[in-house]
mmCIF file with all atom_site columns, C-alpha atoms in Angstrom:
data_model
loop_
_atom_site.group_PDB
_atom_site.id
_atom_site.type_symbol
_atom_site.label_atom_id
_atom_site.label_alt_id
_atom_site.label_comp_id
_atom_site.label_asym_id
_atom_site.label_entity_id
_atom_site.label_seq_id
_atom_site.pdbx_PDB_ins_code
_atom_site.Cartn_x
_atom_site.Cartn_y
_atom_site.Cartn_z
_atom_site.occupancy
_atom_site.B_iso_or_equiv
_atom_site.pdbx_formal_charge
_atom_site.auth_seq_id
_atom_site.auth_comp_id
_atom_site.auth_asym_id
_atom_site.auth_atom_id
_atom_site.pdbx_PDB_model_num
ATOM 1   C CA . GLN A 1 1   ? -0.114 0.036  0.031  1.00 78.00 ? 21  GLN A CA 1
ATOM 2   C CA . VAL A 1 2   ? 2.946  2.237  0.689  1.00 87.00 ? 22  VAL A CA 1
ATOM 3   C CA . GLN A 1 3   ? 6.046  2.688  -0.618 1.00 93.00 ? 23  GLN A CA 1
ATOM 4   C CA . LEU A 1 4   ? 9.197  4.109  -0.007 1.00 96.00 ? 24  LEU A CA 1
ATOM 5   C CA . VAL A 1 5   ? 12.181 5.134  -2.775 1.00 97.00 ? 25  VAL A CA 1
ATOM 6   C CA . GLU A 1 6   ? 15.349 5.763  -0.952 1.00 98.00 ? 26  GLU A CA 1
ATOM 7   C CA . SER A 1 7   ? 18.298 7.796  -3.015 1.00 98.00 ? 27  SER A CA 1
ATOM 8   C CA . GLY A 1 8   ? 21.174 10.253 -2.405 1.00 98.00 ? 28  GLY A CA 1
ATOM 9   C CA . GLY A 1 9   ? 23.434 7.963  -0.872 1.00 98.00 ? 29  GLY A CA 1
ATOM 10  C CA . GLY A 1 10  ? 27.127 7.700  -1.881 1.00 98.00 ? 30  GLY A CA 1
ATOM 11  C CA . LEU A 1 11  ? 30.601 7.830  -0.560 1.00 98.00 ? 31  LEU A CA 1
ATOM 12  C CA . VAL A 1 12  ? 31.871 10.711 1.190  1.00 98.00 ? 32  VAL A CA 1
ATOM 13  C CA . GLN A 1 13  ? 35.052 11.938 3.678  1.00 98.00 ? 33  GLN A CA 1
ATOM 14  C CA . ALA A 1 14  ? 34.573 12.678 7.115  1.00 98.00 ? 34  ALA A CA 1
ATOM 15  C CA . GLY A 1 15  ? 33.655 16.050 7.869  1.00 98.00 ? 35  GLY A CA 1
ATOM 16  C CA . GLY A 1 16  ? 31.657 15.994 4.509  1.00 98.00 ? 36  GLY A CA 1
ATOM 17  C CA . SER A 1 17  ? 28.271 16.339 3.966  1.00 98.00 ? 37  SER A CA 1
ATOM 18  C CA . LEU A 1 18  ? 25.157 14.344 2.266  1.00 98.00 ? 38  LEU A CA 1
ATOM 19  C CA . ARG A 1 19  ? 22.041 15.062 1.862  1.00 98.00 ? 39  ARG A CA 1
ATOM 20  C CA . LEU A 1 20  ? 18.997 11.450 1.486  1.00 98.00 ? 40  LEU A CA 1
ATOM 21  C CA . SER A 1 21  ? 15.767 11.601 0.188  1.00 98.00 ? 41  SER A CA 1
ATOM 22  C CA . CYS A 1 22  ? 12.831 9.181  0.396  1.00 97.00 ? 42  CYS A CA 1
ATOM 23  C CA . ALA A 1 23  ? 10.629 9.740  -1.438 1.00 96.00 ? 43  ALA A CA 1
ATOM 24  C CA . ALA A 1 24  ? 7.023  7.873  -0.807 1.00 94.00 ? 44  ALA A CA 1
ATOM 25  C CA . SER A 1 25  ? 3.495  7.138  -2.211 1.00 90.00 ? 45  SER A CA 1
ATOM 26  C CA . GLY A 1 26  ? 0.599  5.023  -1.672 1.00 74.00 ? 46  GLY A CA 1
ATOM 27  C CA . ARG A 1 27  ? -1.089 6.729  0.919  1.00 69.00 ? 47  ARG A CA 1
ATOM 28  C CA . SER A 1 28  ? -0.996 10.494 1.705  1.00 75.00 ? 48  SER A CA 1
ATOM 29  C CA . PHE A 1 29  ? 1.896  11.282 2.853  1.00 82.00 ? 49  PHE A CA 1
ATOM 30  C CA . SER A 1 30  ? 0.442  14.143 5.460  1.00 84.00 ? 50  SER A CA 1
ATOM 31  C CA . ARG A 1 31  ? -1.297 11.584 7.515  1.00 89.00 ? 51  ARG A CA 1
ATOM 32  C CA . TYR A 1 32  ? 1.728  10.127 9.096  1.00 92.00 ? 52  TYR A CA 1
ATOM 33  C CA . GLY A 1 33  ? 5.297  10.330 10.498 1.00 95.00 ? 53  GLY A CA 1
ATOM 34  C CA . MET A 1 34  ? 8.111  9.258  9.310  1.00 96.00 ? 54  MET A CA 1
ATOM 35  C CA . GLY A 1 35  ? 11.457 8.309  10.633 1.00 97.00 ? 55  GLY A CA 1
ATOM 36  C CA . TRP A 1 36  ? 15.067 7.440  9.267  1.00 98.00 ? 56  TRP A CA 1
ATOM 37  C CA . PHE A 1 37  ? 16.923 4.356  10.709 1.00 98.00 ? 57  PHE A CA 1
ATOM 38  C CA . ARG A 1 38  ? 20.942 2.655  9.746  1.00 98.00 ? 58  ARG A CA 1
ATOM 39  C CA . GLN A 1 39  ? 21.991 -0.644 9.789  1.00 98.00 ? 59  GLN A CA 1
ATOM 40  C CA . ALA A 1 40  ? 26.095 -0.834 9.390  1.00 97.00 ? 60  ALA A CA 1
ATOM 41  C CA . PRO A 1 41  ? 27.441 -4.312 9.050  1.00 93.00 ? 61  PRO A CA 1
ATOM 42  C CA . GLY A 1 42  ? 27.364 -6.505 11.734 1.00 95.00 ? 62  GLY A CA 1
ATOM 43  C CA . LYS A 1 43  ? 25.058 -4.147 13.267 1.00 97.00 ? 63  LYS A CA 1
ATOM 44  C CA . GLU A 1 44  ? 21.030 -4.081 15.002 1.00 97.00 ? 64  GLU A CA 1
ATOM 45  C CA . ARG A 1 45  ? 19.476 -1.620 12.947 1.00 97.00 ? 65  ARG A CA 1
ATOM 46  C CA . GLU A 1 46  ? 18.790 1.518  15.259 1.00 97.00 ? 66  GLU A CA 1
ATOM 47  C CA . PHE A 1 47  ? 16.896 4.768  14.651 1.00 98.00 ? 67  PHE A CA 1
ATOM 48  C CA . VAL A 1 48  ? 18.227 7.807  13.038 1.00 98.00 ? 68  VAL A CA 1
ATOM 49  C CA . GLY A 1 49  ? 15.598 10.137 13.846 1.00 98.00 ? 69  GLY A CA 1
ATOM 50  C CA . VAL A 1 50  ? 11.504 10.824 13.734 1.00 98.00 ? 70  VAL A CA 1
ATOM 51  C CA . ILE A 1 51  ? 9.569  13.899 11.694 1.00 97.00 ? 71  ILE A CA 1
ATOM 52  C CA . SER A 1 52  ? 6.220  15.025 12.699 1.00 95.00 ? 72  SER A CA 1
ATOM 53  C CA . LEU A 1 53  ? 3.135  14.850 10.384 1.00 91.00 ? 73  LEU A CA 1
ATOM 54  C CA . SER A 1 54  ? 3.158  18.078 9.392  1.00 90.00 ? 74  SER A CA 1
ATOM 55  C CA . GLY A 1 55  ? 7.151  18.113 9.816  1.00 92.00 ? 75  GLY A CA 1
ATOM 56  C CA . GLY A 1 56  ? 7.527  20.937 12.714 1.00 92.00 ? 76  GLY A CA 1
ATOM 57  C CA . SER A 1 57  ? 8.821  18.926 15.035 1.00 96.00 ? 77  SER A CA 1
ATOM 58  C CA . THR A 1 58  ? 11.742 16.332 14.924 1.00 97.00 ? 78  THR A CA 1
ATOM 59  C CA . ARG A 1 59  ? 13.589 13.644 17.296 1.00 98.00 ? 79  ARG A CA 1
ATOM 60  C CA . TYR A 1 60  ? 17.081 12.424 17.008 1.00 98.00 ? 80  TYR A CA 1
ATOM 61  C CA . ALA A 1 61  ? 19.128 9.810  17.896 1.00 98.00 ? 81  ALA A CA 1
ATOM 62  C CA . ASP A 1 62  ? 21.892 11.464 20.526 1.00 98.00 ? 82  ASP A CA 1
ATOM 63  C CA . SER A 1 63  ? 24.550 9.624  17.995 1.00 97.00 ? 83  SER A CA 1
ATOM 64  C CA . VAL A 1 64  ? 23.486 12.612 15.464 1.00 98.00 ? 84  VAL A CA 1
ATOM 65  C CA . LYS A 1 65  ? 21.746 15.407 17.589 1.00 98.00 ? 85  LYS A CA 1
ATOM 66  C CA . GLY A 1 66  ? 23.266 18.018 16.179 1.00 98.00 ? 86  GLY A CA 1
ATOM 67  C CA . ARG A 1 67  ? 25.080 16.779 12.833 1.00 98.00 ? 87  ARG A CA 1
ATOM 68  C CA . PHE A 1 68  ? 21.549 15.454 11.249 1.00 98.00 ? 88  PHE A CA 1
ATOM 69  C CA . THR A 1 69  ? 18.479 17.429 10.066 1.00 98.00 ? 89  THR A CA 1
ATOM 70  C CA . ILE A 1 70  ? 14.995 15.616 9.119  1.00 98.00 ? 90  ILE A CA 1
ATOM 71  C CA . SER A 1 71  ? 12.813 18.054 7.367  1.00 98.00 ? 91  SER A CA 1
ATOM 72  C CA . ARG A 1 72  ? 9.662  16.732 4.847  1.00 96.00 ? 92  ARG A CA 1
ATOM 73  C CA . ASP A 1 73  ? 8.084  18.501 1.770  1.00 94.00 ? 93  ASP A CA 1
ATOM 74  C CA . ASN A 1 74  ? 4.378  16.762 2.125  1.00 91.00 ? 94  ASN A CA 1
ATOM 75  C CA . ALA A 1 75  ? 3.583  18.737 -1.536 1.00 90.00 ? 95  ALA A CA 1
ATOM 76  C CA . LYS A 1 76  ? 6.680  16.363 -3.052 1.00 93.00 ? 96  LYS A CA 1
ATOM 77  C CA . ASN A 1 77  ? 6.004  13.313 -0.262 1.00 93.00 ? 97  ASN A CA 1
ATOM 78  C CA . THR A 1 78  ? 9.277  13.357 0.213  1.00 96.00 ? 98  THR A CA 1
ATOM 79  C CA . MET A 1 79  ? 11.686 13.189 3.184  1.00 97.00 ? 99  MET A CA 1
ATOM 80  C CA . TYR A 1 80  ? 15.308 14.180 4.285  1.00 98.00 ? 100 TYR A CA 1
ATOM 81  C CA . LEU A 1 81  ? 18.586 13.381 6.154  1.00 98.00 ? 101 LEU A CA 1
ATOM 82  C CA . GLN A 1 82  ? 20.978 16.599 5.847  1.00 98.00 ? 102 GLN A CA 1
ATOM 83  C CA . MET A 1 83  ? 24.279 15.176 7.449  1.00 98.00 ? 103 MET A CA 1
ATOM 84  C CA . ASN A 1 84  ? 26.820 16.721 7.756  1.00 98.00 ? 104 ASN A CA 1
ATOM 85  C CA . SER A 1 85  ? 30.141 16.700 9.938  1.00 98.00 ? 105 SER A CA 1
ATOM 86  C CA . LEU A 1 86  ? 29.955 12.760 8.845  1.00 98.00 ? 106 LEU A CA 1
ATOM 87  C CA . LYS A 1 87  ? 31.631 10.565 10.776 1.00 98.00 ? 107 LYS A CA 1
ATOM 88  C CA . PRO A 1 88  ? 33.390 6.964  9.792  1.00 98.00 ? 108 PRO A CA 1
ATOM 89  C CA . GLU A 1 89  ? 31.269 5.447  12.444 1.00 97.00 ? 109 GLU A CA 1
ATOM 90  C CA . ASP A 1 90  ? 27.919 7.150  10.077 1.00 98.00 ? 110 ASP A CA 1
ATOM 91  C CA . THR A 1 91  ? 28.769 4.616  7.746  1.00 98.00 ? 111 THR A CA 1
ATOM 92  C CA . ALA A 1 92  ? 25.585 1.882  7.254  1.00 98.00 ? 112 ALA A CA 1
ATOM 93  C CA . VAL A 1 93  ? 22.611 1.602  4.838  1.00 98.00 ? 113 VAL A CA 1
ATOM 94  C CA . TYR A 1 94  ? 20.051 4.060  5.788  1.00 98.00 ? 114 TYR A CA 1
ATOM 95  C CA . TYR A 1 95  ? 16.187 3.443  5.642  1.00 98.00 ? 115 TYR A CA 1
ATOM 96  C CA . CYS A 1 96  ? 13.007 5.351  5.535  1.00 97.00 ? 116 CYS A CA 1
ATOM 97  C CA . ALA A 1 97  ? 10.193 4.146  7.099  1.00 97.00 ? 117 ALA A CA 1
ATOM 98  C CA . VAL A 1 98  ? 6.702  5.279  7.767  1.00 95.00 ? 118 VAL A CA 1
ATOM 99  C CA . VAL A 1 99  ? 5.428  5.402  11.640 1.00 96.00 ? 119 VAL A CA 1
ATOM 100 C CA . ARG A 1 100 ? 3.156  2.626  11.811 1.00 94.00 ? 120 ARG A CA 1
ATOM 101 C CA . ASP A 1 101 ? -0.662 3.873  12.048 1.00 91.00 ? 121 ASP A CA 1
ATOM 102 C CA . GLY A 1 102 ? -1.467 4.538  16.052 1.00 89.00 ? 122 GLY A CA 1
ATOM 103 C CA . SER A 1 103 ? 2.036  4.866  17.013 1.00 91.00 ? 123 SER A CA 1
ATOM 104 C CA . THR A 1 104 ? 3.046  8.447  18.445 1.00 93.00 ? 124 THR A CA 1
ATOM 105 C CA . TRP A 1 105 ? 5.386  9.779  16.163 1.00 93.00 ? 125 TRP A CA 1
ATOM 106 C CA . TYR A 1 106 ? 7.632  11.414 19.160 1.00 93.00 ? 126 TYR A CA 1
ATOM 107 C CA . VAL A 1 107 ? 8.327  7.910  20.430 1.00 94.00 ? 127 VAL A CA 1
ATOM 108 C CA . ALA A 1 108 ? 8.263  6.240  17.839 1.00 94.00 ? 128 ALA A CA 1
ATOM 109 C CA . ARG A 1 109 ? 12.390 4.995  17.923 1.00 95.00 ? 129 ARG A CA 1
ATOM 110 C CA . GLY A 1 110 ? 11.972 0.893  17.688 1.00 96.00 ? 130 GLY A CA 1
ATOM 111 C CA . LEU A 1 111 ? 10.952 -1.117 14.808 1.00 96.00 ? 131 LEU A CA 1
ATOM 112 C CA . ARG A 1 112 ? 7.962  -1.951 16.284 1.00 96.00 ? 132 ARG A CA 1
ATOM 113 C CA . ASP A 1 113 ? 6.681  1.409  15.643 1.00 97.00 ? 133 ASP A CA 1
ATOM 114 C CA . TYR A 1 114 ? 7.069  1.589  11.851 1.00 96.00 ? 134 TYR A CA 1
ATOM 115 C CA . ASP A 1 115 ? 5.295  -0.712 9.012  1.00 93.00 ? 135 ASP A CA 1
ATOM 116 C CA . TYR A 1 116 ? 6.673  0.245  6.157  1.00 95.00 ? 136 TYR A CA 1
ATOM 117 C CA . TRP A 1 117 ? 10.394 0.588  4.884  1.00 96.00 ? 137 TRP A CA 1
ATOM 118 C CA . GLY A 1 118 ? 12.275 1.466  1.328  1.00 97.00 ? 138 GLY A CA 1
ATOM 119 C CA . GLN A 1 119 ? 15.262 -0.921 0.090  1.00 97.00 ? 139 GLN A CA 1
ATOM 120 C CA . GLY A 1 120 ? 17.654 1.749  1.833  1.00 98.00 ? 140 GLY A CA 1
ATOM 121 C CA . THR A 1 121 ? 20.575 3.639  0.185  1.00 98.00 ? 141 THR A CA 1
ATOM 122 C CA . GLN A 1 122 ? 24.168 3.274  1.358  1.00 98.00 ? 142 GLN A CA 1
ATOM 123 C CA . VAL A 1 123 ? 26.377 5.431  2.998  1.00 98.00 ? 143 VAL A CA 1
ATOM 124 C CA . THR A 1 124 ? 29.845 5.476  2.939  1.00 98.00 ? 144 THR A CA 1
ATOM 125 C CA . VAL A 1 125 ? 32.583 7.834  5.370  1.00 98.00 ? 145 VAL A CA 1
ATOM 126 C CA . SER A 1 126 ? 36.094 7.417  4.641  1.00 98.00 ? 146 SER A CA 1
ATOM 127 C CA . SER A 1 127 ? 38.521 8.402  6.867  1.00 93.00 ? 147 SER A CA 1
#
């Protein structure tokens, strides 16, 4: 019912910036909170951040707070992740996801709080 497509990943040097996009289709984009997760090799998928329905509020994991910014353009059905001051430990596959209907967006930090996922886009940060 919902399709998500991430794009914008690539290779960047430490200290650099990258902007990821998540294009959504299949339902009214503006009715749901949206989140970003990432998964490094051999590690569990972890929460990065989440944005409210309107895009007016965000929450972030401590590891990215102050460096990453989530935004959304509901007219374009697209969410963004602006990543600045990138570190090698940011290397991972990044996924966008939809907050599950009934879950409160600002406490939705676990995999169980999301029900639709994109295919992921690789971000590699070199030293």
